[in-house]
XYZ file of C-alpha atoms in Angstrom:
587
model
C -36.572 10.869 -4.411
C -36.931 12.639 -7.799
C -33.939 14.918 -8.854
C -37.236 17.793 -8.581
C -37.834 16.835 -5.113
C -34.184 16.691 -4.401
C -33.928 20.941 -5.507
C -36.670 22.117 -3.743
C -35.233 20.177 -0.377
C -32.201 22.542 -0.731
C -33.823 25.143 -2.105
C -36.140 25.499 0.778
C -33.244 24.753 2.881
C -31.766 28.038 1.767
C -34.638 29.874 1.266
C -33.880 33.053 3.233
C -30.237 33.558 1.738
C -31.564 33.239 -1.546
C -34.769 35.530 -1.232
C -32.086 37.810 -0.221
C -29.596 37.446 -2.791
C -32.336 37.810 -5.337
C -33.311 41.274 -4.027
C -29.632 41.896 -4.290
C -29.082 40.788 -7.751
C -31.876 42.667 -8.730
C -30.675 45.734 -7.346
C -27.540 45.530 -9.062
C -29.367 44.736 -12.398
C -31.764 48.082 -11.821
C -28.731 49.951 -11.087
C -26.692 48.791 -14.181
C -29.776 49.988 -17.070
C -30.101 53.325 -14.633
C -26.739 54.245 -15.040
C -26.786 54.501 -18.738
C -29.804 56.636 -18.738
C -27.998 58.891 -16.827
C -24.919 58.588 -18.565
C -27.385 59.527 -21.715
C -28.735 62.709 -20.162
C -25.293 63.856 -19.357
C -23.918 63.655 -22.643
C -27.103 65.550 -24.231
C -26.014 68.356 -21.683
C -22.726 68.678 -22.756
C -23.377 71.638 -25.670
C -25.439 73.417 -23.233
C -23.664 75.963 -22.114
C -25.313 77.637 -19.544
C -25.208 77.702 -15.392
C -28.465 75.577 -15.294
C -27.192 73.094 -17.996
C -23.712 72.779 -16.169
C -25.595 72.721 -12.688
C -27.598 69.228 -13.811
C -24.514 68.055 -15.677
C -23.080 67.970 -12.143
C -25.885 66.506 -10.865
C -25.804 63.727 -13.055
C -22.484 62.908 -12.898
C -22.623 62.870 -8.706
C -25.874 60.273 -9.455
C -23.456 57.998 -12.028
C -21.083 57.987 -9.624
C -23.188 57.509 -6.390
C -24.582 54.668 -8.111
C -21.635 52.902 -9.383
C -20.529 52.683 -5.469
C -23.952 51.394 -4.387
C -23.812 49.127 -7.409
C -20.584 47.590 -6.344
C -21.543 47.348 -2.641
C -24.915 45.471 -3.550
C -22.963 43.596 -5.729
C -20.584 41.884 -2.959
C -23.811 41.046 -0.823
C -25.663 39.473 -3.984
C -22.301 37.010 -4.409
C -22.408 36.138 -0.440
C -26.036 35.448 -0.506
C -26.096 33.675 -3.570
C -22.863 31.648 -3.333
C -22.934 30.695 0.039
C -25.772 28.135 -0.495
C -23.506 25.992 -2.262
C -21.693 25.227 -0.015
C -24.365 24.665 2.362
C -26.450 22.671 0.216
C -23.042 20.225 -0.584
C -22.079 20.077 3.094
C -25.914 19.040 3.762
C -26.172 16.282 1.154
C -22.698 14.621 1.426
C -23.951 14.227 5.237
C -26.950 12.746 4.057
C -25.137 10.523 1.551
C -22.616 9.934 4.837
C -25.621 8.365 6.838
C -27.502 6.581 3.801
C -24.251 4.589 3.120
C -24.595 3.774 6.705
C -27.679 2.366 6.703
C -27.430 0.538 3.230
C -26.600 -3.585 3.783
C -23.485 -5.357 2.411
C -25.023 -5.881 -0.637
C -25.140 -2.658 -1.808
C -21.441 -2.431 -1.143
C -20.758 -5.245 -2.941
C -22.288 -3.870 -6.059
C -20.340 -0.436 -5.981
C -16.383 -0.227 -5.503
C -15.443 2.241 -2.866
C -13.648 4.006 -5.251
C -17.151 4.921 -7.416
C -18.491 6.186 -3.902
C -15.931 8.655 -3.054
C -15.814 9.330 -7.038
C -19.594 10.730 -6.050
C -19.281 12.486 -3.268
C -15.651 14.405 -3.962
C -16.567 14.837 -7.894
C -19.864 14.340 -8.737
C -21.104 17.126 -5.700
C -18.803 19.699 -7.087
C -21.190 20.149 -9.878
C -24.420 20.615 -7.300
C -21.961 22.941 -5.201
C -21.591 25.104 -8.460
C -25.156 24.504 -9.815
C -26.770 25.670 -6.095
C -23.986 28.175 -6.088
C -22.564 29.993 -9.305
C -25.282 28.601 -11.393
C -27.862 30.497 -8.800
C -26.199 33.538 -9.295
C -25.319 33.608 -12.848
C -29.139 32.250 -13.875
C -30.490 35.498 -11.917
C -28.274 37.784 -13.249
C -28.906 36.648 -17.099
C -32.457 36.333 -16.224
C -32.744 40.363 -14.919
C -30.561 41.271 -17.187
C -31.892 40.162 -20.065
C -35.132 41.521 -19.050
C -34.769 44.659 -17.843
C -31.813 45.502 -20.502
C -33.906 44.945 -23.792
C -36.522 46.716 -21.892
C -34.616 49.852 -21.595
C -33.314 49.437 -25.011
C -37.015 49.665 -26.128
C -37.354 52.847 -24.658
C -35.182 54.589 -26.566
C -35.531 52.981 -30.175
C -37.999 50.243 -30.834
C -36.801 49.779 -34.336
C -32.669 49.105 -33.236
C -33.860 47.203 -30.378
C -36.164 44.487 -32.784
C -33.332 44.575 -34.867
C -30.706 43.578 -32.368
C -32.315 40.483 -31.566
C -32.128 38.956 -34.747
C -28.463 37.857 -34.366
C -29.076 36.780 -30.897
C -32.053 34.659 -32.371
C -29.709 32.896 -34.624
C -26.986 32.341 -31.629
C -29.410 30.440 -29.655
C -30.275 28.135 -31.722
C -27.217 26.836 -32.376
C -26.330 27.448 -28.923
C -28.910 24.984 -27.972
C -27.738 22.098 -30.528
C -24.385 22.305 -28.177
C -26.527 22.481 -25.440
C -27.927 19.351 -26.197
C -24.493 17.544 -27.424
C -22.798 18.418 -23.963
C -25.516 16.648 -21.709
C -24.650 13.024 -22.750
C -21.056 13.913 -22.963
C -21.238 15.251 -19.477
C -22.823 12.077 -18.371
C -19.930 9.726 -19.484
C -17.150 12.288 -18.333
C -18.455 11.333 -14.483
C -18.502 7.394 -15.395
C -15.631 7.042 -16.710
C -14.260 9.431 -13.521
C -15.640 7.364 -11.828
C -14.312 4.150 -13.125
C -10.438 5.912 -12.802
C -11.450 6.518 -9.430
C -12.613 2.519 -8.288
C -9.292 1.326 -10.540
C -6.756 3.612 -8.628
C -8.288 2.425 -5.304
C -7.971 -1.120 -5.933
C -4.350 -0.438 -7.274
C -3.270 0.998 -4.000
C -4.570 -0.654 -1.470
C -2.606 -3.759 -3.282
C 0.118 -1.404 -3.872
C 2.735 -3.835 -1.844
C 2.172 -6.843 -4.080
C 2.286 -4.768 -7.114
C 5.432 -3.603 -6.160
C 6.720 -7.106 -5.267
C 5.258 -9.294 -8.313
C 6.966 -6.306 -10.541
C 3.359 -5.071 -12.352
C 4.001 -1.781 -12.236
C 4.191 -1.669 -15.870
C 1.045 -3.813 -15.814
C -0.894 -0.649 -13.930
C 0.821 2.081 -15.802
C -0.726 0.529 -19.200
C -4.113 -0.431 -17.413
C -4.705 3.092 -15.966
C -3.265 4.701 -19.266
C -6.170 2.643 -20.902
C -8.871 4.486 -18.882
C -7.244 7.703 -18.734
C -7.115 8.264 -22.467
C -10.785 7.162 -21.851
C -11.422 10.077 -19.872
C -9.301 12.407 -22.020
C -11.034 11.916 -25.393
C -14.434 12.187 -23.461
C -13.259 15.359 -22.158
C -11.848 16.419 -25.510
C -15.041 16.405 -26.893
C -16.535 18.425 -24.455
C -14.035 21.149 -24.962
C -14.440 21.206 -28.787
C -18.405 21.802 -27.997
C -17.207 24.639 -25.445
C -15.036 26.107 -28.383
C -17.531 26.058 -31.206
C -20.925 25.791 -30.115
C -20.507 27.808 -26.168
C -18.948 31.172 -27.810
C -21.700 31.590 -30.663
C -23.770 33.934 -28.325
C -20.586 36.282 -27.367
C -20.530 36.308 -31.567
C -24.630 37.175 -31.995
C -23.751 39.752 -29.273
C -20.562 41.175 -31.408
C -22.620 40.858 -34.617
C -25.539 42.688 -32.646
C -22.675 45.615 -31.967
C -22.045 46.015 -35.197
C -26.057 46.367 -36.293
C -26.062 49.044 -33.704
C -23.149 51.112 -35.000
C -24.561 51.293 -38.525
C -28.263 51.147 -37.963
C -27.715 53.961 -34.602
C -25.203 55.956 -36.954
C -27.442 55.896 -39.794
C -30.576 57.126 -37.171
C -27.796 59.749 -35.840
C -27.005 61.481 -39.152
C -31.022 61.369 -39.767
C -31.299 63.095 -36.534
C -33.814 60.457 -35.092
C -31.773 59.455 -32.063
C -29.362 61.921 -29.979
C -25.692 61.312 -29.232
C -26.318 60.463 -25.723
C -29.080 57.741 -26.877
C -26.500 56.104 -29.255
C -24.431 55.834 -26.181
C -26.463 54.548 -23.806
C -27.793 52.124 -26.754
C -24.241 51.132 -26.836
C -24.073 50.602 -23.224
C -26.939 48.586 -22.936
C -25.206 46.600 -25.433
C -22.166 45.740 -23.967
C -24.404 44.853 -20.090
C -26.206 42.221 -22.671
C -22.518 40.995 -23.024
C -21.994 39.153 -19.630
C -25.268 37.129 -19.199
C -24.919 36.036 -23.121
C -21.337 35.020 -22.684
C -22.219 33.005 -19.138
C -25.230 31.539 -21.007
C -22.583 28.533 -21.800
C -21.428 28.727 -18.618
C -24.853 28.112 -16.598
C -25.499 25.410 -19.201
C -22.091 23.333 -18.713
C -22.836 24.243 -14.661
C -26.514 23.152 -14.625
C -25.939 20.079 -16.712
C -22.805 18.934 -14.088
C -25.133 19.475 -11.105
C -27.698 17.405 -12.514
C -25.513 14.507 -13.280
C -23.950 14.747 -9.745
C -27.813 14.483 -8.719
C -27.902 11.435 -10.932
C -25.189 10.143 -9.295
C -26.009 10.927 -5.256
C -29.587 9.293 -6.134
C -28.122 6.283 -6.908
C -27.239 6.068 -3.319
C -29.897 7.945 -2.003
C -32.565 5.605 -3.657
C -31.032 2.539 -2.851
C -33.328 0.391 -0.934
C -32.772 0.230 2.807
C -34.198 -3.207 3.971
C -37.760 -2.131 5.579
C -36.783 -3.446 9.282
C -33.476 -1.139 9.695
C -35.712 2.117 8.623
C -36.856 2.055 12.580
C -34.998 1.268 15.777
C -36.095 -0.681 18.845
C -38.294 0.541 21.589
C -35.522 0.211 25.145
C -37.972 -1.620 26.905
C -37.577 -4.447 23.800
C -33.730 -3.820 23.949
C -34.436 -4.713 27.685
C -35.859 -7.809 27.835
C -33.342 -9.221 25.025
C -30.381 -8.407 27.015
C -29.396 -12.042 28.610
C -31.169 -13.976 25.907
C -29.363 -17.089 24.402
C -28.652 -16.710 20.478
C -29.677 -19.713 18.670
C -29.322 -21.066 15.416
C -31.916 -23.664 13.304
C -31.174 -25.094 10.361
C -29.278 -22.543 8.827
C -28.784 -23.207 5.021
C -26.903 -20.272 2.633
C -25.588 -19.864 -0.876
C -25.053 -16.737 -2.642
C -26.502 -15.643 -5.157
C -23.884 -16.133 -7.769
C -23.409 -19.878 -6.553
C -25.201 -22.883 -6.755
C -23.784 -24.927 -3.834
C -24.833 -24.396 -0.126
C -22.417 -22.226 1.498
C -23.571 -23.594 4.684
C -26.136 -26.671 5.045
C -29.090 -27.523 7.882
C -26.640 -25.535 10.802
C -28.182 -26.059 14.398
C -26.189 -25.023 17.469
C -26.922 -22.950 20.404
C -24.815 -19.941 22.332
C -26.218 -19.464 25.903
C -25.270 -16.492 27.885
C -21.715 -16.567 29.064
C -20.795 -19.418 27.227
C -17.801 -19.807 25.701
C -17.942 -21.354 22.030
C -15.579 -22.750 19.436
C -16.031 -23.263 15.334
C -13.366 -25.129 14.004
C -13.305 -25.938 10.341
C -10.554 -25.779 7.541
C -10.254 -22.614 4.689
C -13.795 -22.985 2.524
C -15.489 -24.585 5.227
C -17.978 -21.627 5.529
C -16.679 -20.522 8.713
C -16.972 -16.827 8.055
C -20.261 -17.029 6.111
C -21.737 -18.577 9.120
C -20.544 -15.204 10.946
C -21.854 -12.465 8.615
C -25.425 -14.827 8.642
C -25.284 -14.424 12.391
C -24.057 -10.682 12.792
C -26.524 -10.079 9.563
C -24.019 -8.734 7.660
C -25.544 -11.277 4.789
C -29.301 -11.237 4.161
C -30.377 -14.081 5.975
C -33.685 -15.967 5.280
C -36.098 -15.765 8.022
C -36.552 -18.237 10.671
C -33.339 -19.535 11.571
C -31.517 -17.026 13.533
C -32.725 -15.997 16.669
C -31.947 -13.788 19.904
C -34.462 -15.156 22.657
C -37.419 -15.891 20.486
C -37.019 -13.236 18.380
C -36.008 -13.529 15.090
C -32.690 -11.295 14.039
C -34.648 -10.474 10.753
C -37.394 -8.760 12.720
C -35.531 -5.881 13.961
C -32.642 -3.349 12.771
C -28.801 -4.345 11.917
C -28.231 -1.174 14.156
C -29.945 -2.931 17.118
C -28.549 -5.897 16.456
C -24.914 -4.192 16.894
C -25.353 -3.692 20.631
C -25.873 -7.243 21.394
C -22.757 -8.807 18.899
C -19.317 -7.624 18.047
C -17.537 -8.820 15.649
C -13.643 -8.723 15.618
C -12.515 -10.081 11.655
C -9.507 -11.680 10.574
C -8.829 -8.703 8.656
C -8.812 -5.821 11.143
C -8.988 -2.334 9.779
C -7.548 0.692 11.597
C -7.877 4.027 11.079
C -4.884 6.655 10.480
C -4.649 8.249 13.859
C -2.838 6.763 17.175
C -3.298 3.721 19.439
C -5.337 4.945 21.608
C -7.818 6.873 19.037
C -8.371 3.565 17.265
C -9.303 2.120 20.456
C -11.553 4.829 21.663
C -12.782 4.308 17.955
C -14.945 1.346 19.785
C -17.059 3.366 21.885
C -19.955 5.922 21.462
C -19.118 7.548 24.848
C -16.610 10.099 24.852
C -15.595 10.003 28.781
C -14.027 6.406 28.424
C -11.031 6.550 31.190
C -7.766 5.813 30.657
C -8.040 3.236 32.807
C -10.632 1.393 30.564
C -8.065 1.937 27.503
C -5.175 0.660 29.824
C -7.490 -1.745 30.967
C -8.374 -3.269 27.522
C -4.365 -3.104 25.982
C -3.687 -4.933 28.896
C -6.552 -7.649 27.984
C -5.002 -7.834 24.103
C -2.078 -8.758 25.625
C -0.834 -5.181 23.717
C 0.349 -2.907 26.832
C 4.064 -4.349 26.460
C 4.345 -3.390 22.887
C 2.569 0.072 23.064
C 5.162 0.991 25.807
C 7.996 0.133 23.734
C 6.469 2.878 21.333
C 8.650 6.329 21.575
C 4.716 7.998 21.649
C 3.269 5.324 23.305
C -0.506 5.674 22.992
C -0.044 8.402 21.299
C 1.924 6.657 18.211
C 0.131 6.801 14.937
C -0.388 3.425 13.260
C -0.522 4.452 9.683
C -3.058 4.119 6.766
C -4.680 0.878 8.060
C -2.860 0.344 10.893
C 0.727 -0.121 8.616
C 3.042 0.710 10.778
C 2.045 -2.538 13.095
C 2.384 -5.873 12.897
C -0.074 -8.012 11.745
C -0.280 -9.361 15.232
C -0.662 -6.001 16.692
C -3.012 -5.044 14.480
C -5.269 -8.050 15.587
C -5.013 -7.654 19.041
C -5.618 -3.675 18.634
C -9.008 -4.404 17.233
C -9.384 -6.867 20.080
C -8.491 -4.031 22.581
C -11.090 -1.843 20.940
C -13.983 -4.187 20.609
C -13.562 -5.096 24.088
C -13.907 -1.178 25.502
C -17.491 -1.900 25.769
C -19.385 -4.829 26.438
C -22.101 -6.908 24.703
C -23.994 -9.971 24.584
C -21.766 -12.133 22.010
C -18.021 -11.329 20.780
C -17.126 -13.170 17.562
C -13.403 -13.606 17.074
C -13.316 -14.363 13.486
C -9.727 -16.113 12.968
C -8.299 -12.766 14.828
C -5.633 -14.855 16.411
C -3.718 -16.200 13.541
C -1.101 -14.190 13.785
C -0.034 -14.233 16.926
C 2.077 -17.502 19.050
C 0.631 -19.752 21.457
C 1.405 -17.826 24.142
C -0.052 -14.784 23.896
C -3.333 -16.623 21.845
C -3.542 -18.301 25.477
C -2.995 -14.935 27.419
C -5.445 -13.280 25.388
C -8.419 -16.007 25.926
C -7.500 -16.560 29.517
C -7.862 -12.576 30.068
C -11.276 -13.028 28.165
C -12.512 -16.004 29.869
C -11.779 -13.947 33.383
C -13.492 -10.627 31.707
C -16.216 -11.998 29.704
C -18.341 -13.546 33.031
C -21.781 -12.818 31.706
C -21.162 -12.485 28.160
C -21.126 -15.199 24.953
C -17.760 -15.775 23.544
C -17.809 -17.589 19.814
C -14.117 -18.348 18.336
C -13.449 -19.113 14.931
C -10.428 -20.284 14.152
C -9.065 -23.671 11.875
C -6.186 -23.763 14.990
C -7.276 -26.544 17.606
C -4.834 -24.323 19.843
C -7.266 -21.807 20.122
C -10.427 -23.365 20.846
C -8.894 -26.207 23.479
C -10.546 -24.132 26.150
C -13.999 -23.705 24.883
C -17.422 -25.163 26.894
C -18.072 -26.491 23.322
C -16.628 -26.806 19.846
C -18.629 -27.054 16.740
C -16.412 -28.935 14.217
C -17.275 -27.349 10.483
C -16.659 -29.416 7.343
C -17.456 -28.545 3.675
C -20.579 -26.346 5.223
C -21.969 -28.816 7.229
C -21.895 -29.952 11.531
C -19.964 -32.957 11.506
C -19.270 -33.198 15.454
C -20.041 -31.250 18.555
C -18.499 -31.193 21.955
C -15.618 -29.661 24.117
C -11.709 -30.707 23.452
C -11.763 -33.674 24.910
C -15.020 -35.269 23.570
C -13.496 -34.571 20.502
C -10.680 -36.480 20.407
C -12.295 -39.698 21.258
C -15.436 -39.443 18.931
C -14.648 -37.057 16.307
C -12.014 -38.128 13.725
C -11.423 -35.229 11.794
C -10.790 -33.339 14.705
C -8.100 -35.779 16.470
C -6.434 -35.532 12.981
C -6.403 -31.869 12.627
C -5.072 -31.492 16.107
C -2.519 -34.304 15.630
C -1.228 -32.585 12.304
C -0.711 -29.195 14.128
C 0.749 -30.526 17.247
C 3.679 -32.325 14.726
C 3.550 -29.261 12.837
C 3.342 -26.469 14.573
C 3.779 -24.021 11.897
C 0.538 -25.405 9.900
C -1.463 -23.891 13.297
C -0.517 -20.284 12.661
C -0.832 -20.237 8.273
């Protein structure tokens, strides 16, 4: 979508309110050059001394006034007509930009820090919030203004009026090398904001060991290093503001002067009246305002296209073609119950020239439970995002029935997996928001959330809580434990069922015990659904119908616990290592 494509969406969007505010705006405009005229005809009535002269004397000074109060009452609906589109128009895209990063696949994430993304959409929109906005309203108002001004200007004295522009002239032209300077200037300013933005992110969320490694001083220098960045970028856009933005409010002053000694020169030679001097004058100082805000519109259209520079580099982004549709239900249908398979899965990224994960083969039947074990590196998480698709995955190896994965929409593919990660992430709200977080219906019981604390093996803890359910967990859930925080997001991906649950590591940090309490409440729950557990603890996966053993990427056994220890080495070793060592089963 082209940046001209992009305006006339939201113009047309706000069509009516600006049709409106236009007729407003030019109301006001017609009523500003009218009042001078009569201002001009009252003034030429002031030596005439008789009843008729100081009858339309009267008259004109009721019409001045009459008009000044419709003037101001247009006025006020101009600004709500005109203004309120801004608003709109930002609400309306940062939605859109809302549901586009939805959509987009992990690689796109990978490419931009968060911190660039919400540089976009809380900075870079500001400028297309002002340029739909302000910049509507000011444009109209110079544009009207400095058409219907000069033209009443040229009704009283062609000769002062041709003469007037000339300083104007000049102004603009060097108005328009600033003009020019500022766009490129403006360009950087919202890189290197956004830049700040991604590095104070990434400093906070590490925050903790930043504090406890002692690198404070570390941050201070590296942020210093892009704020005076973003300082002398900014610098120079004021000194362009200061020297180049003012030369038309110095044409105009220049243009006040011609008209004092040109009009006064006219006056003594009787060719213009006092009263046309006046409203000459008048006209002069209404040219005022739209020259001045000339700079203004520039620096506001200029920031509103860079923020569209910026939102169409998410807004262009290439969604894959198969997630631009969704699946008919009858298809949804007929997958439900299928077994997921996988054949001769090989992956490496693109930055890597090993395989990630070499010639994988194993199968996940419906309601079976299944095990990965495999040390750090082994490529047990890899082999997770390939089969959630949260990594693009090459075609023909992944399948749901006989259906490949790749065929059909990431958002489809959600309601047949969930995915609980090693790294859980909570939002900033209470226990039982982040669990209700997990479902798209809004009348789940509170039974079901009972239900599901119970299953996490979290119910005990929660009640010990002086608000319960109602307890806030903090930014990212810390005010919890890390094992609460991993059986929370077990709680919550268990609120509503699918096809396959992957437990990615997610009971690391948590004992024996409750690992045991939480899989034996699964096994009991999960009748007719796949359950896949990856973990490098044998503890965990004892229980499993099957356990793939992972090694350096590749299947180097299969079969439940005790299979295992007869014919698998590694795996008898592992196990024998964590059963003397306990605490190697829970690092």
């Amino acid at each position: 979508m082209t940046k001209t494509q992009l305006i006339l969406q939201y113009l047309k969007l706000n069509r009516v309110s600006y049709s409106l505010a236009i007729v407003f705006i030019f109301l006001v405009n017609w009523l500003q050059v009218e009042i001078p005229r009569y201002i001009q005809l009252a003034i030429d009535l002031i030596e005439d001394a008789s009843t008729q002269g100081h009858a339309q004397l009267k008259s004109y000074v009721g019409i001045v006034v009459a008009m000044s109060v419709a003037m101001m009452v247009v006025r006020i609906w101009s600004r709500i007509y005109a203004l309120n589109p801004g608003r709109i128009t930002e609400a309306a895209l940062k939605n859109t930009l809302l549901q586009k990063l939805n959509q987009l696949p992990n690689s796109f994430h990978e490419r931009f820090a968060s911190g660039k993304l919400i540089s976009i959409i809380n900075n870079d929109l500001s400028g297309v919030r002002l340029m739909f906005g302000v910049g509507f309203l000011q444009f109209f108002n110079a544009l009207l203004a400095l058409s219907l001004t000069p033209l009443w200007m040229w009704r009283i004295s062609p000769e002062l009026t041709l003469y007037s522009v000339i300083p104007i002239a000049v102004a603009f032209v060097v108005f328009r090398i600033g003009f020019k300077r500022m766009k490129s200037l403006h360009m950087e300013h919202m890189a290197r904001l956004q830049d700040l933005s991604a590095q104070l992110m990434s400093y906070l969320s590490g925050i903790d060991l930043i504090k406890s490694q002692q690198m404070s001083r570390w941050v201070i220098v590296e942020v210093e290093k892009l704020n005076q960045l973003l300082l002398e970028c900014r610098m120079k856009i004021t000194r362009i503001q200061v020297f180049y933005m003012p030369v038309l409010d110095y044409g105009n002053n220049i243009m006040k002067i011609l008209i004092l000694g040109l009009g006064g020169y006219m006056l003594m030679n009787q060719e213009l009246s006092l009263g046309e001097i006046t409203a000459f004058l008048t006209y002069s100082v209404l040219l005022a305002m739209p020259l001045m805000g000339l700079g203004r519109i520039a620096t506001i259209f200029q920031r509103g296209m860079v923020g569209l520079t910026s939102a169409q580099t998410i807004l262009n982004a290439e969604v894959p073609t198969n997630d631009k549709r969704l699946l008919e239900e009858k298809a949804v249908s007929e997958l439900r119950g299928q077994c997921f398979s996988v054949k001769n899965l090989s992956y490496r990224y693109t930055d890597e020239e090993r395989l990630i994960l070499d010639d994988i083969s194993f199968d996940i039947p419906v309601g079976r439970r299944v095990g990965i074990l495999g040390s750090i590196g082994s490529g047990k998480t890899t082999l997770v995002n390939c089969i959630n698709h949260h990594l693009n995955v090459p075609e023909g190896h992944i399948f749901l029935g006989d259906r490949d994965i790749t065929s059909f929409p990431r958002s489809d593919l959600r309601r047949f997996i969930k995915t609980i990660t090693q790294d859980p992430y909570l939002f900033s709200a209470s226990v039982e928001d982040n669990i209700r977080f997990g479902s798209k219906h809004s009348e789940v019981s509170q039974q079901q959330v009972d239900e599901v604390l119970a299953l996490a093996q979290l119910s005990e803890d929660v009640s010990r809580f002086e608000h319960g359910k109602q307890t806030l967990v903090g930014e990212k859930g810390i005010m919890l434990s890390g094992g609460q925080k991993q059986r929370l997001s077990i709680a919550r991906a268990l609120l509503e069922p699918a096809q396959l649950i992957i437990m990615d590591n997610v009971l690391s940090a948590v004992d024996y015990e409750t690992e045991r309490k939480i899989l034996e409440g699964l096994f009991a729950r999960l009748d007719k659904q796949s359950l896949l557990v990856v973990s490098h603890r044998v503890n965990a996966l004892e229980y499993m119908d099957e356990i793939i053993v992972l090694h350096e990427g590749k299947v180097i056994a299969k079969g439940n616990h005790d299979t295992l220890l007869r014919t698998c080495p590694y795996y008898l070793e592992t196990w024998q290592l964590q059963q003397d060592h306990p605490e190697d089963a829970s690092c």
